[in-house]
mmCIF file of C-alpha atoms and ligand atoms in Angstrom:
data_model
loop_
_atom_site.group_PDB
_atom_site.id
_atom_site.type_symbol
_atom_site.label_atom_id
_atom_site.label_comp_id
_atom_site.label_asym_id
_atom_site.label_seq_id
_atom_site.Cartn_x
_atom_site.Cartn_y
_atom_site.Cartn_z
ATOM 1 C CA MET A 1 24.576 -16.421 -8.004
ATOM 2 C CA GLN A 2 22.223 -13.724 -6.928
ATOM 3 C CA GLN A 3 18.647 -14.705 -6.479
ATOM 4 C CA SER A 4 17.400 -12.497 -9.313
ATOM 5 C CA GLN A 5 19.862 -14.155 -11.648
ATOM 6 C CA ILE A 6 18.781 -17.600 -10.529
ATOM 7 C CA LEU A 7 15.183 -16.610 -11.147
ATOM 8 C CA ARG A 8 16.032 -15.254 -14.562
ATOM 9 C CA ASN A 9 17.823 -18.474 -15.508
ATOM 10 C CA LEU A 10 14.914 -20.504 -14.253
ATOM 11 C CA CYS A 11 12.604 -18.334 -16.270
ATOM 12 C CA PHE A 12 14.599 -18.932 -19.428
ATOM 13 C CA PHE A 13 14.727 -22.609 -18.724
ATOM 14 C CA VAL A 14 10.974 -22.766 -18.244
ATOM 15 C CA ALA A 15 10.381 -20.622 -21.306
ATOM 16 C CA PHE A 16 12.541 -22.830 -23.481
ATOM 17 C CA SER A 17 11.240 -26.083 -22.174
ATOM 18 C CA SER A 18 7.664 -24.868 -22.645
ATOM 19 C CA MET A 19 8.577 -23.740 -26.141
ATOM 20 C CA ALA A 20 9.863 -27.239 -26.766
ATOM 21 C CA VAL A 21 6.586 -28.625 -25.461
ATOM 22 C CA VAL A 22 4.689 -26.240 -27.674
ATOM 23 C CA VAL A 23 6.776 -27.155 -30.690
ATOM 24 C CA LEU A 24 6.464 -30.876 -30.154
ATOM 25 C CA GLY A 25 2.823 -30.614 -29.242
ATOM 26 C CA LEU A 26 1.776 -32.890 -26.434
ATOM 27 C CA CYS A 27 -1.654 -33.825 -27.643
ATOM 28 C CA ASN A 28 -2.306 -37.541 -27.719
ATOM 29 C CA ASN A 29 1.282 -38.258 -26.708
ATOM 30 C CA CYS A 30 2.029 -40.810 -23.993
ATOM 31 C CA GLN A 31 3.782 -39.032 -21.162
ATOM 32 C CA GLU A 32 5.865 -40.237 -18.251
ATOM 33 C CA ASN A 33 2.773 -40.190 -16.060
ATOM 34 C CA GLY A 34 1.270 -42.984 -18.144
ATOM 35 C CA VAL A 35 -1.456 -41.050 -19.920
ATOM 36 C CA ALA A 36 -1.841 -39.023 -23.100
ATOM 37 C CA CYS A 37 -3.815 -35.781 -22.853
ATOM 38 C CA LEU A 38 -6.290 -35.447 -25.736
ATOM 39 C CA ASN A 39 -7.216 -31.862 -24.994
ATOM 40 C CA GLU A 40 -7.302 -29.678 -21.891
ATOM 41 C CA THR A 41 -9.625 -31.966 -19.977
ATOM 42 C CA HIS A 42 -9.601 -35.450 -21.450
ATOM 43 C CA TYR A 43 -6.948 -38.136 -21.550
ATOM 44 C CA ARG A 44 -6.389 -41.774 -22.348
ATOM 45 C CA PHE A 45 -4.265 -44.400 -20.630
ATOM 46 C CA CYS A 46 -1.065 -45.625 -22.227
ATOM 47 C CA SER A 47 -0.725 -48.873 -20.289
ATOM 48 C CA PRO A 48 -1.164 -51.963 -22.450
ATOM 49 C CA ASN A 49 -3.065 -53.498 -19.527
ATOM 50 C CA VAL A 50 -5.912 -51.005 -19.685
ATOM 51 C CA ALA A 51 -8.662 -51.743 -22.179
ATOM 52 C CA PRO A 52 -8.217 -49.557 -25.271
ATOM 53 C CA ASN A 53 -10.384 -46.665 -26.441
ATOM 54 C CA GLN A 54 -11.359 -45.530 -22.985
ATOM 55 C CA ILE A 55 -11.276 -41.820 -22.410
ATOM 56 C CA ALA A 56 -11.097 -40.350 -18.938
ATOM 57 C CA ARG A 57 -11.868 -36.821 -17.924
ATOM 58 C CA CYS A 58 -10.409 -34.500 -15.302
ATOM 59 C CA SER A 59 -12.734 -33.114 -12.655
ATOM 60 C CA ASP A 60 -14.441 -29.794 -13.296
ATOM 61 C CA GLY A 61 -11.982 -26.913 -13.228
ATOM 62 C CA GLN A 62 -8.965 -29.171 -13.694
ATOM 63 C CA VAL A 63 -6.686 -29.642 -16.694
ATOM 64 C CA CYS A 64 -4.715 -32.620 -17.961
ATOM 65 C CA THR A 65 -0.969 -32.187 -17.422
ATOM 66 C CA SER A 66 2.298 -34.087 -17.605
ATOM 67 C CA LEU A 67 2.482 -34.167 -13.793
ATOM 68 C CA GLY A 68 2.258 -37.414 -11.850
ATOM 69 C CA ILE A 69 -1.177 -36.538 -10.513
ATOM 70 C CA ILE A 70 -2.378 -35.949 -14.116
ATOM 71 C CA CYS A 71 -5.181 -33.487 -13.385
ATOM 72 C CA ILE A 72 -4.555 -30.242 -11.566
ATOM 73 C CA GLU A 73 -6.464 -27.031 -10.950
ATOM 74 C CA LYS A 74 -6.637 -24.917 -14.102
ATOM 75 C CA GLY A 75 -4.142 -22.066 -13.883
ATOM 76 C CA ALA A 76 -1.803 -23.887 -11.510
ATOM 77 C CA TYR A 77 0.023 -25.627 -14.335
ATOM 78 C CA ASP A 78 -0.098 -25.488 -18.126
ATOM 79 C CA PRO A 79 -2.260 -28.148 -19.738
ATOM 80 C CA ALA A 80 -0.103 -30.592 -21.725
ATOM 81 C CA CYS A 81 -2.469 -30.268 -24.668
ATOM 82 C CA SER A 82 -4.259 -26.947 -24.792
ATOM 83 C CA ASP A 83 -7.586 -26.791 -26.605
ATOM 84 C CA SER A 84 -6.091 -24.473 -29.195
ATOM 85 C CA ALA A 85 -3.262 -26.954 -29.789
ATOM 86 C CA ALA A 86 -5.829 -29.751 -29.957
ATOM 87 C CA ASP A 87 -7.825 -28.150 -32.734
ATOM 88 C CA GLY A 88 -5.113 -25.886 -34.152
ATOM 89 C CA SER A 89 -7.356 -22.867 -33.845
ATOM 90 C CA CYS A 90 -6.310 -19.314 -33.161
ATOM 91 C CA PRO A 91 -8.367 -16.301 -32.138
ATOM 92 C CA THR A 92 -10.266 -14.631 -34.967
ATOM 93 C CA CYS A 93 -11.285 -11.029 -35.433
ATOM 94 C CA ASP A 94 -14.721 -10.921 -33.869
ATOM 95 C CA GLY A 95 -14.946 -7.186 -33.401
ATOM 96 C CA SER A 96 -14.056 -7.414 -29.716
ATOM 97 C CA SER A 97 -10.322 -7.019 -30.077
ATOM 98 C CA MET A 98 -8.127 -4.626 -32.023
ATOM 99 C CA PHE A 99 -5.404 -7.255 -32.499
ATOM 100 C CA VAL A 100 -5.212 -11.038 -32.541
ATOM 101 C CA CYS A 101 -2.270 -13.420 -32.276
ATOM 102 C CA THR A 102 -1.778 -15.180 -35.610
ATOM 103 C CA SER A 103 1.087 -17.458 -34.525
ATOM 104 C CA ARG A 104 3.117 -17.971 -31.358
ATOM 105 C CA THR A 105 5.211 -14.923 -32.172
ATOM 106 C CA THR A 106 3.125 -12.682 -34.454
ATOM 107 C CA PHE A 107 -0.030 -10.612 -34.275
ATOM 108 C CA GLN A 108 -2.149 -8.701 -36.758
ATOM 109 C CA MET A 109 -4.654 -5.904 -36.574
ATOM 110 C CA CYS A 110 -8.359 -6.442 -37.007
ATOM 111 C CA ASP A 111 -10.569 -4.181 -39.060
ATOM 112 C CA GLY A 112 -13.847 -5.083 -37.443
ATOM 113 C CA SER A 113 -14.185 -8.776 -38.206
ATOM 114 C CA THR A 114 -11.580 -8.748 -40.980
ATOM 115 C CA LEU A 115 -7.939 -9.597 -40.377
ATOM 116 C CA THR A 116 -5.617 -7.033 -41.935
ATOM 117 C CA SER A 117 -2.577 -8.344 -43.776
ATOM 118 C CA GLN A 118 0.269 -6.641 -41.968
ATOM 119 C CA VAL A 119 2.091 -9.044 -39.661
ATOM 120 C CA THR A 120 3.892 -7.668 -36.605
ATOM 121 C CA LYS A 121 6.522 -9.813 -34.890
ATOM 122 C CA CYS A 122 7.344 -10.128 -31.226
ATOM 123 C CA LYS A 123 10.929 -9.693 -30.102
ATOM 124 C CA ASP A 124 13.075 -12.822 -29.801
ATOM 125 C CA ASN A 125 12.026 -15.095 -26.937
ATOM 126 C CA LYS A 126 8.647 -13.383 -26.517
ATOM 127 C CA ILE A 127 5.309 -14.888 -27.352
ATOM 128 C CA CYS A 128 2.197 -13.161 -28.555
ATOM 129 C CA SER A 129 -0.287 -12.386 -25.795
ATOM 130 C CA ILE A 130 -2.990 -9.917 -26.687
ATOM 131 C CA LYS A 131 -4.831 -10.735 -23.468
ATOM 132 C CA SER A 132 -1.855 -9.437 -21.481
ATOM 133 C CA GLY A 133 -2.405 -5.974 -22.958
ATOM 134 C CA LYS A 134 1.278 -5.854 -23.928
ATOM 135 C CA TYR A 135 1.110 -7.665 -27.300
ATOM 136 C CA CYS A 136 4.082 -9.878 -26.473
ATOM 137 C CA VAL A 137 5.351 -11.266 -23.180
ATOM 138 C CA ASP A 138 7.852 -13.713 -21.762
ATOM 139 C CA LEU A 139 6.330 -17.131 -21.658
ATOM 140 C CA CYS A 140 7.231 -17.286 -17.978
ATOM 141 C CA GLU A 141 5.219 -14.198 -17.134
ATOM 142 C CA ALA A 142 2.468 -15.034 -14.681
ATOM 143 C CA GLY A 143 -0.743 -16.364 -16.136
ATOM 144 C CA VAL A 144 0.419 -16.434 -19.729
ATOM 145 C CA SER A 145 -0.741 -19.118 -22.090
ATOM 146 C CA VAL A 146 -0.130 -19.502 -25.792
ATOM 147 C CA GLU A 147 -3.012 -17.806 -27.605
ATOM 148 C CA CYS A 148 -2.190 -19.105 -31.059
ATOM 149 C CA ASP A 149 -0.122 -22.259 -31.175
ATOM 150 C CA ARG A 150 1.187 -22.033 -34.710
ATOM 151 C CA GLU A 151 4.690 -21.746 -36.067
ATOM 152 C CA ALA A 152 3.833 -18.944 -38.504
ATOM 153 C CA PRO A 153 0.744 -17.029 -39.596
ATOM 154 C CA LEU A 154 -1.395 -18.768 -42.228
HETATM 155 C C1 NAG B 1 -11.867 -33.356 -25.404
HETATM 156 O O1 NAG B 1 -11.735 -34.643 -25.950
HETATM 157 C C2 NAG B 1 -12.832 -35.490 -25.620
HETATM 158 C C3 NAG B 1 -12.497 -36.863 -26.166
HETATM 159 O O2 NAG B 1 -12.110 -36.829 -27.502
HETATM 160 C C4 NAG B 1 -14.131 -34.938 -26.204
HETATM 161 O O3 NAG B 1 -15.224 -35.767 -25.867
HETATM 162 C C5 NAG B 1 -14.341 -33.543 -25.617
HETATM 163 O O4 NAG B 1 -15.490 -32.948 -26.184
HETATM 164 C C6 NAG B 1 -13.124 -32.673 -25.895
HETATM 165 N N1 NAG B 1 -13.308 -31.398 -25.227
HETATM 166 C C7 NAG B 1 -13.137 -30.240 -25.864
HETATM 167 C C8 NAG B 1 -13.330 -29.007 -25.068
HETATM 168 O O5 NAG B 1 -12.825 -30.187 -27.037
#
């Protein structure tokens, strides 16, 4: 296989496995590394030998992940439980943006601080990313995170 093809396959693999993660939602879920991330920065231990109801926190600038080392520099790896997944929130029209993502794969136009009703869909296998400036991107594109972690617009 040519290298570009290998990269493309890897990209698809990563995109689909991250989609799976997104779909399952990894908030408050015990992972193989022995903790459950509660949001981007906080986690709890899953071992029955640790006293219950104790919440630990990653160091400043780090996020809770499914990796063995648990906390890693923000941006180096996707948080297992993003803050938007943790509270189910999505960007709102605040006058600063012409469009907002209203689900993982859709976006809508803002009229000032009002959301207009027309829903525009991303192509298959793309996710909404208004921050990218391209509306929709491959999930494996550098620096992309899910802006609105919802199956469909409300
Ligand atoms: C993350 O969760 C912890 C524990 O529930 C909470 O104290 C903290 O405020 C949360 N952080 C954010 C950014 O929501």
